[in-house]
Amino acid sequence: MSNTEHPTVKKAVIPAAGLGTRFLPITKSQPKEMIPVVDKPTIQYVVEEAVASGVNDILIITGRGKRAIEDHFDRSFELESVLKKKNDYNAVAKLEEIAKLADIHYIRQKIAAGLGHAVLCAEKHIGNNPFVVLLGDAITLSNNPCTRNLIEHYNKFGASMVAVERVPRQEVKNYGIIQAEKVGDYLYKVIDLVEKPSPKDAPSDLAMLGRYVLTPGIFKALAQTKPGLGGEVQLTDALKHLLKNEEIYAFEVTGPRYDIGNKLSWIKATIELALLNEEFGPELRKYLKELLK
Ligand code: UTP
């Protein structure tokens, strides 16, 4: 697909400043985005997805109590020198790899005033360019990364794109839901959006899963967006404003995705990713079979 007609997506924003109240008590003193899945913190999977999608200028929106995120992506000279003394060069290389993963910038959202407000904090860094947003607590698994897929579709349409997945009707109340017209395989033109509707009011079962390509028009839309559900500035409401001036498309993802902010979803992510692990996956499979007998 050609991207000559539209400005290229070069930057990513990862909002990670939320309070994580659904995952208390761990989130009392730990950033939700640092919750490990097997042996990596959630946000490392997210950064790796951005990089695998060709985007390595990444702005992480942090807040109070989130310093562990910055430490994780920084060099750790003390740890490296201890490992070198032990001749554990494998571990040293792994640590260096994390610090070199991407060109990461940070900005603080001073009050956790909602996902929309967090994205607005990125305006200066992004300027007048399209960009991707990856929620810092959502992991997607696919050979062709979800974000790369979205960028490829953005390159075709030159319009904002949201990734969606089908969810059971009774769960629509946990998500931003789109009303949409099918325009291709797994592809929709968005007609309307609603944040966390009740199952009877939901316009569909297509839920936004935390991956977006946004045009810079979103910043004007966000500036117009008043606090909505839960007193927070909702990105979904800003997308509704954007829709008045610009088209938005949705791409349906079928691969697994996990909301790490939700305890059960985190447990599933941990089990599924651990089963894929070469070192202990087969052993775990045996153990689970025994356990469930
Ligand atoms: P969530 O919708 O899961 O909100 O945020 P939350 O506040 O973190 O969690 P709960 O609902 O209280 O359990 C989705 C992503 O957006 C970020 C979060 O850090 C998470 O990665 N976020 C949310 C912000 O950066 N700022 C906010 O004000 C809210």
CSV table of N, CA, C and O and ligand atoms in Angstrom, one decimal, residues 14-24 27 32-33 43 61-63 66 69 109 111-119 133-138 174 195-196 210 232-234 259-262, ligand 1:
chain,number,residue,atom,x,y,z
A,14,ILE,N,1.7,6.4,24.4
A,14,ILE,CA,1.2,5.3,25.3
A,14,ILE,C,0.8,5.9,26.6
A,14,ILE,O,1.6,6.3,27.4
A,15,PRO,N,-0.6,6.1,26.7
A,15,PRO,CA,-1.1,6.6,28.0
A,15,PRO,C,-0.9,5.5,29.1
A,15,PRO,O,-1.3,4.4,28.9
A,16,ALA,N,-0.3,6.0,30.2
A,16,ALA,CA,0.0,5.0,31.3
A,16,ALA,C,-0.1,5.8,32.6
A,16,ALA,O,0.6,5.4,33.6
A,17,ALA,N,-1.0,6.7,32.7
A,17,ALA,CA,-1.1,7.6,33.9
A,17,ALA,C,-2.3,7.2,34.7
A,17,ALA,O,-2.6,7.9,35.8
A,18,GLY,N,-3.1,6.2,34.3
A,18,GLY,CA,-4.3,5.9,35.0
A,18,GLY,C,-4.1,5.3,36.4
A,18,GLY,O,-3.0,4.9,36.7
A,19,LEU,N,-5.1,5.3,37.2
A,19,LEU,CA,-4.9,4.9,38.6
A,19,LEU,C,-5.0,3.4,38.8
A,19,LEU,O,-4.6,2.8,39.8
A,20,GLY,N,-5.6,2.7,37.8
A,20,GLY,CA,-5.7,1.3,37.9
A,20,GLY,C,-6.6,0.8,39.1
A,20,GLY,O,-6.2,-0.2,39.7
A,21,THR,N,-7.7,1.4,39.3
A,21,THR,CA,-8.5,1.0,40.5
A,21,THR,C,-9.1,-0.4,40.4
A,21,THR,O,-9.3,-1.0,41.4
A,22,ARG,N,-9.2,-0.9,39.2
A,22,ARG,CA,-9.8,-2.3,39.1
A,22,ARG,C,-8.8,-3.3,39.5
A,22,ARG,O,-9.1,-4.5,39.7
A,23,PHE,N,-7.5,-2.9,39.6
A,23,PHE,CA,-6.5,-3.9,40.0
A,23,PHE,C,-5.9,-3.7,41.3
A,23,PHE,O,-4.8,-4.1,41.6
A,24,LEU,N,-6.7,-3.0,42.2
A,24,LEU,CA,-6.2,-2.8,43.6
A,24,LEU,C,-6.2,-4.2,44.3
A,24,LEU,O,-7.0,-5.1,43.9
A,27,THR,N,-2.1,-2.1,42.6
A,27,THR,CA,-1.9,-0.8,41.9
A,27,THR,C,-1.8,0.3,43.0
A,27,THR,O,-1.7,1.5,42.6
A,32,LYS,N,0.1,0.0,37.1
A,32,LYS,CA,-0.6,-1.1,36.5
A,32,LYS,C,0.1,-1.6,35.2
A,32,LYS,O,0.2,-2.8,35.0
A,33,GLU,N,0.8,-0.7,34.5
A,33,GLU,CA,1.5,-1.0,33.3
A,33,GLU,C,2.7,-1.8,33.5
A,33,GLU,O,3.4,-2.3,32.6
A,43,ILE,N,3.9,-3.0,29.8
A,43,ILE,CA,4.2,-1.9,28.9
A,43,ILE,C,5.3,-2.2,28.0
A,43,ILE,O,5.4,-1.7,26.9
A,61,ILE,N,2.8,8.7,28.5
A,61,ILE,CA,2.2,9.6,29.5
A,61,ILE,C,2.2,8.9,30.8
A,61,ILE,O,1.6,7.9,31.0
A,62,THR,N,2.9,9.6,31.7
A,62,THR,CA,3.0,9.0,33.1
A,62,THR,C,2.4,9.9,34.1
A,62,THR,O,1.8,10.9,33.8
A,63,GLY,N,2.5,9.5,35.3
A,63,GLY,CA,1.9,10.4,36.4
A,63,GLY,C,2.6,10.0,37.7
A,63,GLY,O,3.6,9.3,37.7
A,66,LYS,N,4.6,6.5,39.0
A,66,LYS,CA,4.8,5.7,37.8
A,66,LYS,C,6.3,5.6,37.4
A,66,LYS,O,6.6,5.3,36.3
A,69,ILE,N,8.3,2.9,35.5
A,69,ILE,CA,8.2,2.7,34.0
A,69,ILE,C,9.5,3.3,33.4
A,69,ILE,O,10.2,2.7,32.6
A,109,GLN,N,0.9,13.5,33.2
A,109,GLN,CA,-0.4,13.9,33.2
A,109,GLN,C,-0.6,14.2,34.7
A,109,GLN,O,-0.6,13.3,35.6
A,111,ILE,N,-3.1,15.2,36.6
A,111,ILE,CA,-4.3,14.6,37.3
A,111,ILE,C,-4.8,13.5,36.3
A,111,ILE,O,-4.9,13.8,35.1
A,112,ALA,N,-5.2,12.4,36.9
A,112,ALA,CA,-5.7,11.3,36.0
A,112,ALA,C,-7.2,11.7,35.6
A,112,ALA,O,-8.1,11.2,36.2
A,113,ALA,N,-7.2,12.6,34.6
A,113,ALA,CA,-8.6,13.2,34.3
A,113,ALA,C,-9.2,12.5,33.1
A,113,ALA,O,-10.1,13.0,32.5
A,114,GLY,N,-8.7,11.3,32.8
A,114,GLY,CA,-9.3,10.5,31.7
A,114,GLY,C,-8.3,10.2,30.5
A,114,GLY,O,-7.4,11.0,30.3
A,115,LEU,N,-8.7,9.2,29.7
A,115,LEU,CA,-7.8,8.8,28.6
A,115,LEU,C,-7.7,9.9,27.6
A,115,LEU,O,-6.6,10.2,27.1
A,116,GLY,N,-8.8,10.6,27.3
A,116,GLY,CA,-8.8,11.7,26.4
A,116,GLY,C,-7.9,12.8,26.8
A,116,GLY,O,-7.1,13.4,26.1
A,117,HIS,N,-7.9,13.1,28.1
A,117,HIS,CA,-7.0,14.2,28.7
A,117,HIS,C,-5.6,13.7,28.6
A,117,HIS,O,-4.7,14.5,28.3
A,118,ALA,N,-5.3,12.4,28.8
A,118,ALA,CA,-4.0,11.9,28.7
A,118,ALA,C,-3.4,12.1,27.2
A,118,ALA,O,-2.3,12.5,27.0
A,119,VAL,N,-4.3,11.8,26.3
A,119,VAL,CA,-3.9,12.0,24.9
A,119,VAL,C,-3.6,13.5,24.5
A,119,VAL,O,-2.6,13.8,23.8
A,133,VAL,N,-1.9,5.6,19.0
A,133,VAL,CA,-2.1,5.5,20.5
A,133,VAL,C,-2.2,4.0,20.8
A,133,VAL,O,-3.0,3.3,20.2
A,134,LEU,N,-1.4,3.6,21.8
A,134,LEU,CA,-1.5,2.2,22.3
A,134,LEU,C,-1.7,2.3,23.8
A,134,LEU,O,-0.9,2.9,24.5
A,135,LEU,N,-2.8,1.8,24.3
A,135,LEU,CA,-3.0,1.8,25.7
A,135,LEU,C,-2.0,1.0,26.4
A,135,LEU,O,-1.7,-0.1,26.0
A,136,GLY,N,-1.4,1.6,27.5
A,136,GLY,CA,-0.3,0.9,28.2
A,136,GLY,C,-0.7,-0.3,29.0
A,136,GLY,O,0.2,-1.0,29.5
A,137,ASP,N,-2.0,-0.6,29.0
A,137,ASP,CA,-2.4,-1.8,29.8
A,137,ASP,C,-3.1,-2.8,28.9
A,137,ASP,O,-3.8,-3.7,29.4
A,138,ALA,N,-2.9,-2.7,27.6
A,138,ALA,CA,-3.5,-3.7,26.7
A,138,ALA,C,-2.5,-4.4,25.8
A,138,ALA,O,-1.6,-3.7,25.2
A,174,ASN,N,-18.4,-2.4,29.2
A,174,ASN,CA,-17.0,-2.2,29.7
A,174,ASN,C,-16.1,-1.5,28.6
A,174,ASN,O,-15.0,-1.2,28.9
A,195,GLU,N,-19.5,5.5,24.7
A,195,GLU,CA,-18.6,4.9,25.7
A,195,GLU,C,-19.4,4.1,26.7
A,195,GLU,O,-20.4,4.6,27.3
A,196,LYS,N,-19.0,2.9,26.9
A,196,LYS,CA,-19.6,2.0,27.9
A,196,LYS,C,-21.2,2.0,27.9
A,196,LYS,O,-21.8,2.4,28.9
A,210,GLY,N,-8.1,-0.4,22.3
A,210,GLY,CA,-7.0,0.3,22.8
A,210,GLY,C,-5.8,0.5,21.8
A,210,GLY,O,-4.7,0.7,22.2
A,232,GLU,N,-14.5,11.9,33.6
A,232,GLU,CA,-13.3,11.9,32.9
A,232,GLU,C,-13.5,12.4,31.4
A,232,GLU,O,-14.5,12.2,30.9
A,233,VAL,N,-12.4,13.0,30.9
A,233,VAL,CA,-12.4,13.3,29.5
A,233,VAL,C,-12.2,12.1,28.7
A,233,VAL,O,-11.1,11.5,28.7
A,234,GLN,N,-13.2,11.6,28.0
A,234,GLN,CA,-13.2,10.4,27.3
A,234,GLN,C,-12.7,10.5,25.8
A,234,GLN,O,-13.2,11.4,25.1
A,259,ASP,N,-6.8,-7.2,28.4
A,259,ASP,CA,-6.9,-5.9,29.1
A,259,ASP,C,-6.3,-6.2,30.5
A,259,ASP,O,-6.9,-6.9,31.3
A,260,ILE,N,-5.0,-5.8,30.7
A,260,ILE,CA,-4.3,-6.2,31.9
A,260,ILE,C,-4.9,-5.5,33.1
A,260,ILE,O,-4.7,-5.9,34.3
A,261,GLY,N,-5.7,-4.5,32.9
A,261,GLY,CA,-6.3,-3.8,34.0
A,261,GLY,C,-7.4,-4.6,34.7
A,261,GLY,O,-7.9,-4.3,35.7
A,262,ASN,N,-7.8,-5.7,34.0
A,262,ASN,CA,-8.8,-6.6,34.4
A,262,ASN,C,-8.2,-7.9,34.9
A,262,ASN,O,-7.4,-8.5,34.2
B,1,UTP,P1,-8.3,2.6,32.0
B,1,UTP,O1,-9.5,3.0,31.2
B,1,UTP,O2,-8.0,1.2,32.2
B,1,UTP,O3,-8.3,3.4,33.3
B,1,UTP,O4,-7.1,3.2,31.2
B,1,UTP,P2,-7.5,3.3,34.7
B,1,UTP,O5,-7.9,4.5,35.4
B,1,UTP,O6,-6.0,3.2,34.5
B,1,UTP,O7,-8.0,2.0,35.4
B,1,UTP,P3,-9.2,1.7,36.3
B,1,UTP,O8,-10.4,1.7,35.4
B,1,UTP,O9,-9.2,2.7,37.4
B,1,UTP,O10,-8.9,0.3,36.8
B,1,UTP,C1,-6.6,2.8,29.9
B,1,UTP,C2,-5.2,3.3,29.7
B,1,UTP,O11,-5.2,4.7,29.8
B,1,UTP,C3,-4.3,5.2,30.8
B,1,UTP,C4,-4.2,4.1,31.8
B,1,UTP,O12,-2.9,4.2,32.4
B,1,UTP,C5,-4.2,2.9,30.9
B,1,UTP,O13,-3.0,2.5,30.4
B,1,UTP,N1,-5.0,6.4,31.4
B,1,UTP,C6,-6.2,6.4,31.9
B,1,UTP,C7,-4.2,7.6,31.5
B,1,UTP,O14,-3.1,7.7,31.1
B,1,UTP,N2,-4.8,8.7,32.1
B,1,UTP,C8,-6.1,8.6,32.6
B,1,UTP,O15,-6.5,9.7,33.2
B,1,UTP,C9,-6.8,7.5,32.5
